[in-house]
Tab-separated table of C-alpha atoms in Angstrom:
chain	number	residue	atom	x	y	z
A	257	MET	CA	63.380	-31.930	-24.226
A	258	ALA	CA	59.183	-31.322	-25.066
A	259	LEU	CA	57.073	-29.114	-23.255
A	260	TYR	CA	53.456	-28.917	-23.003
A	261	ARG	CA	51.164	-25.764	-23.328
A	262	PHE	CA	48.545	-26.036	-20.548
A	263	ARG	CA	45.033	-23.674	-21.056
A	264	VAL	CA	44.381	-22.900	-17.297
A	265	THR	CA	41.270	-21.423	-16.295
A	266	PHE	CA	38.546	-20.798	-13.300
A	267	GLU	CA	35.363	-22.588	-13.361
A	268	ASP	CA	33.202	-19.537	-12.459
A	269	TYR	CA	35.708	-16.913	-14.244
A	270	ASP	CA	35.419	-17.912	-17.882
A	271	ASP	CA	36.846	-14.514	-18.795
A	272	VAL	CA	40.186	-15.089	-16.831
A	273	VAL	CA	42.813	-17.245	-18.455
A	274	ARG	CA	46.632	-18.375	-18.274
A	275	GLU	CA	48.400	-20.574	-20.988
A	276	ILE	CA	51.609	-21.872	-19.492
A	277	ASP	CA	54.165	-23.462	-21.523
A	278	ILE	CA	56.475	-26.386	-18.781
A	279	LYS	CA	58.838	-29.227	-19.593
A	280	SER	CA	57.253	-32.398	-19.699
A	281	ASN	CA	59.998	-33.613	-17.013
A	282	GLN	CA	58.909	-31.396	-14.889
A	283	THR	CA	56.206	-32.122	-11.580
A	284	PHE	CA	52.715	-31.109	-11.237
A	285	GLN	CA	54.529	-29.403	-8.183
A	286	ASP	CA	55.825	-27.071	-10.497
A	287	LEU	CA	52.518	-26.517	-12.716
A	288	HIS	CA	51.309	-25.942	-9.219
A	289	TYR	CA	53.721	-22.900	-8.686
A	290	ALA	CA	53.296	-21.773	-12.022
A	291	ILE	CA	49.574	-20.753	-12.027
A	292	HIS	CA	49.897	-18.986	-8.984
A	293	GLN	CA	52.487	-17.416	-11.032
A	294	SER	CA	50.296	-15.885	-12.814
A	295	THR	CA	47.861	-15.478	-10.460
A	296	GLY	CA	49.480	-13.944	-7.921
A	297	TYR	CA	48.180	-16.120	-5.047
A	298	LYS	CA	50.445	-17.097	-2.004
A	299	PRO	CA	50.263	-20.561	-3.180
A	300	ASP	CA	51.579	-22.490	0.257
A	301	TYR	CA	47.892	-24.117	0.756
A	302	PRO	CA	46.413	-27.383	0.432
A	303	SER	CA	45.689	-28.554	-2.545
A	304	SER	CA	45.037	-31.387	-5.429
A	305	PHE	CA	45.158	-32.137	-9.281
A	306	TYR	CA	42.258	-34.564	-10.164
A	307	ILE	CA	43.198	-36.949	-13.517
A	308	SER	CA	39.655	-35.757	-15.268
A	309	ASN	CA	38.119	-36.848	-18.593
A	310	ASP	CA	36.442	-34.421	-21.180
A	311	GLN	CA	33.718	-33.939	-18.675
A	312	TRP	CA	35.776	-32.636	-16.242
A	313	ILE	CA	34.742	-35.255	-14.076
A	314	LYS	CA	37.757	-36.738	-10.840
A	315	GLY	CA	39.717	-39.465	-11.710
A	316	GLU	CA	43.308	-40.014	-10.051
A	317	GLU	CA	44.534	-37.252	-7.142
A	318	ILE	CA	47.622	-35.501	-6.877
A	319	THR	CA	48.130	-33.531	-3.863
A	320	PHE	CA	50.305	-30.931	-2.264
A	321	MET	CA	50.682	-30.221	1.384
A	322	PRO	CA	48.346	-33.499	2.265
A	323	ASN	CA	46.119	-34.095	6.154
A	324	GLN	CA	47.058	-37.629	7.524
A	325	ARG	CA	43.745	-38.555	6.047
A	326	ARG	CA	45.627	-38.682	2.046
A	327	VAL	CA	48.877	-39.161	3.883
A	328	ASP	CA	47.064	-42.752	5.192
A	329	ARG	CA	45.157	-43.234	1.561
A	330	GLY	CA	48.541	-42.758	-0.164
A	331	VAL	CA	48.180	-39.746	-2.252
A	332	SER	CA	50.619	-39.494	-4.722
A	333	LEU	CA	52.436	-36.064	-4.047
A	334	MET	CA	53.235	-33.005	-6.316
A	335	GLU	CA	56.438	-32.884	-5.490
A	336	LYS	CA	57.219	-36.833	-6.805
A	337	VAL	CA	54.783	-36.988	-9.940
A	338	LYS	CA	56.087	-35.948	-13.833
A	339	LEU	CA	53.619	-34.774	-15.757
A	340	SER	CA	55.102	-37.173	-18.290
A	341	SER	CA	53.300	-39.730	-16.231
A	342	PHE	CA	49.633	-38.847	-16.623
A	343	ILE	CA	50.000	-36.963	-20.225
A	344	ASP	CA	47.839	-40.003	-22.138
A	345	ASP	CA	45.688	-37.827	-24.273
A	346	PRO	CA	46.727	-35.075	-26.540
A	347	HIS	CA	43.555	-32.718	-25.295
A	348	GLN	CA	44.621	-34.296	-21.185
A	349	LYS	CA	42.222	-32.732	-18.875
A	350	PHE	CA	43.882	-32.208	-15.201
A	351	TYR	CA	40.613	-30.741	-12.495
A	352	TYR	CA	42.380	-28.772	-10.231
A	353	THR	CA	41.344	-27.362	-6.825
A	354	PHE	CA	43.187	-24.837	-4.804
A	355	ASN	CA	43.027	-24.378	-1.035
A	356	PHE	CA	40.562	-26.891	0.307
A	357	ASP	CA	39.847	-24.419	3.165
A	358	ARG	CA	38.327	-21.753	0.429
A	359	PRO	CA	38.616	-23.851	-2.191
A	360	PHE	CA	39.334	-21.685	-6.057
A	361	ASP	CA	38.502	-24.737	-8.446
A	362	PHE	CA	40.368	-25.050	-12.003
A	363	HIS	CA	40.362	-26.625	-15.807
A	364	VAL	CA	43.317	-27.074	-16.742
A	365	GLU	CA	44.008	-28.556	-20.377
A	366	LEU	CA	46.811	-29.876	-22.324
A	367	MET	CA	46.760	-26.865	-25.847
A	368	LYS	CA	49.231	-28.432	-27.849
A	369	ILE	CA	53.194	-30.447	-27.103
A	370	ILE	CA	56.152	-28.672	-28.441
A	371	LEU	CA	58.780	-30.501	-29.356
A	372	ASP	CA	61.123	-27.972	-29.311
A	373	GLU	CA	61.825	-25.181	-26.177
A	374	SER	CA	63.818	-22.089	-26.120
A	375	PRO	CA	67.435	-22.688	-24.797
A	376	SER	CA	67.355	-18.991	-23.917
A	377	ALA	CA	63.540	-19.325	-21.680
A	378	THR	CA	62.568	-20.670	-18.127
A	379	TYR	CA	60.342	-22.836	-17.707
A	380	PRO	CA	57.356	-23.001	-16.010
A	381	GLN	CA	56.337	-19.950	-18.642
A	382	VAL	CA	53.629	-17.696	-18.717
A	383	VAL	CA	53.098	-17.269	-22.152
A	384	LYS	CA	49.793	-15.359	-22.062
A	385	THR	CA	47.374	-13.807	-19.919
A	386	VAL	CA	43.760	-12.865	-20.204
A	387	GLY	CA	41.407	-10.963	-17.997
A	388	GLU	CA	42.317	-10.560	-13.881
A	389	ALA	CA	42.767	-13.120	-11.269
A	390	PRO	CA	39.816	-12.450	-8.051
A	391	LYS	CA	41.012	-11.841	-4.802
A	392	GLN	CA	42.340	-14.697	-3.060
A	393	PHE	CA	40.220	-14.170	0.064
A	394	GLY	CA	37.496	-12.182	-1.498
A	395	ASN	CA	36.237	-9.187	0.400
A	396	VAL	CA	37.086	-8.755	3.369
A	397	PHE	CA	33.395	-8.015	5.575
A	398	ASN	CA	34.264	-4.859	7.981
A	399	PRO	CA	30.821	-5.031	9.963
A	400	THR	CA	29.513	-1.937	11.481
A	401	VAL	CA	29.247	-1.550	15.429
A	402	LEU	CA	25.789	0.683	16.270
A	403	PRO	CA	26.182	2.684	19.866
A	404	PRO	CA	24.157	1.252	22.385
A	405	THR	CA	21.034	2.840	23.326
A	406	SER	CA	18.822	3.001	26.076
A	407	GLU	CA	16.142	-0.154	26.544
A	408	GLU	CA	13.657	3.037	28.031
A	409	PHE	CA	10.915	4.017	25.862
A	410	ASP	CA	10.124	7.198	26.589
A	411	PHE	CA	5.837	7.575	25.241
A	412	LEU	CA	6.439	11.650	25.428
A	413	ASN	CA	9.104	11.976	23.365
A	414	GLU	CA	8.708	9.065	20.908
A	415	MET	CA	4.950	10.721	19.947
A	416	GLU	CA	6.558	14.468	20.268
A	417	TYR	CA	3.957	15.716	22.629
A	418	ASN	CA	3.856	19.325	23.343
A	419	PRO	CA	2.646	20.837	26.711
A	420	GLU	CA	0.119	23.033	24.446
A	421	ASP	CA	-1.487	19.876	23.190
A	422	ALA	CA	-2.887	19.500	26.535
A	423	GLU	CA	-6.112	20.843	25.911
A	424	ASP	CA	-6.801	18.003	23.897
A	425	PHE	CA	-6.748	15.474	26.236
A	426	SER	CA	-10.276	14.682	27.875
A	427	GLU	CA	-10.501	15.515	31.920
A	428	VAL	CA	-11.059	11.121	32.970
A	429	ASN	CA	-12.194	9.970	36.771
A	430	GLU	CA	-10.703	6.807	37.997
A	431	HIS	CA	-11.549	4.538	35.746
A	432	GLY	CA	-10.085	6.220	32.873
A	433	GLU	CA	-13.481	7.255	31.744
A	434	ALA	CA	-13.878	10.221	29.672
A	435	VAL	CA	-15.721	12.972	32.871
A	436	GLU	CA	-16.803	15.438	30.607
A	437	GLU	CA	-18.062	13.727	27.593
A	438	GLU	CA	-19.576	11.691	29.912
A	439	GLU	CA	-22.459	14.653	31.673
A	440	GLU	CA	-22.971	15.592	27.968
A	441	GLU	CA	-23.961	13.038	27.444
A	442	VAL	CA	-26.443	12.381	29.922
A	443	GLY	CA	-27.835	15.888	29.792
A	444	GLU	CA	-28.366	15.251	25.800
A	445	GLU	CA	-30.799	11.640	27.440
A	446	GLU	CA	-31.827	14.296	30.282
A	447	ASP	CA	-32.826	16.728	27.251
A	448	GLU	CA	-34.191	14.198	25.014
A	449	PHE	CA	-36.643	12.721	27.523
A	450	GLY	CA	-37.975	15.770	28.416
A	451	ASP	CA	-38.322	16.804	24.930
A	452	GLU	CA	-40.035	13.413	25.367
A	453	PHE	CA	-42.372	14.853	28.479
A	454	SER	CA	-42.840	18.056	27.011
A	455	ASP	CA	-44.755	16.931	23.739
A	456	ASN	CA	-46.824	14.734	26.440
A	457	GLU	CA	-48.135	17.687	27.968
A	458	GLY	CA	-48.671	19.131	25.363
A	459	PHE	CA	-51.109	17.129	24.934
A	460	GLU	CA	-52.672	16.644	27.634
A	461	ASP	CA	-53.620	20.468	27.399
A	462	ASP	CA	-55.287	19.877	23.634
A	463	ASP	CA	-56.797	17.010	25.412
A	464	ARG	CA	-58.345	19.537	28.108
A	465	ARG	CA	-59.495	21.818	25.939
A	466	GLY	CA	-60.773	19.688	23.636
A	467	GLY	CA	-62.699	17.762	26.546
A	468	SER	CA	-64.206	21.689	28.053
A	469	LYS	CA	-65.224	21.963	24.132
A	470	ASP	CA	-67.637	18.785	23.602
A	471	ASP	CA	-68.712	19.793	27.729
A	472	TYR	CA	-69.720	23.333	26.164
């Protein structure tokens, strides 16, 4: 019985590689289980192989645990389709999507055909493992729950108010105006006018004195 050696790689993780030997008369479902024996994933999730070309373009679908839409379309089932039915190229390629709800995509490529199987071996058989497969369901997100906070805003506490700083606040009247500053401004204005009047008085005295001199 001929053996197929497939090279299996994650589409998004090039450094993770598996090589699997499987009999030509075994099914796509056997290959499906062998892949997840090598990744450590639980295999019982809806998945599909697609016959593809060298550019990994999806063609005919072969499915596992199909939904009703696939059943209605008459998509072939993995458990009923032998691998040899779709090996038309010595480097045949299959695009493989595992778990449609939280998918991982794989490239599955036929590397070589081995004519003599080992009588003591059990197939499928993982013959090469490179790299660690990513976690099946990724990292679990545990949000941090913050304690409830009061909606009230304590102005004095937020501003780090100190009673000793009360001297820095000016007294205000009912209109919110600073009383002391206003009085000081008024006083300054009076001083200015007072200075002007004092200068004028001096000027009048000079005129009087000057007039008396002229009369004299």
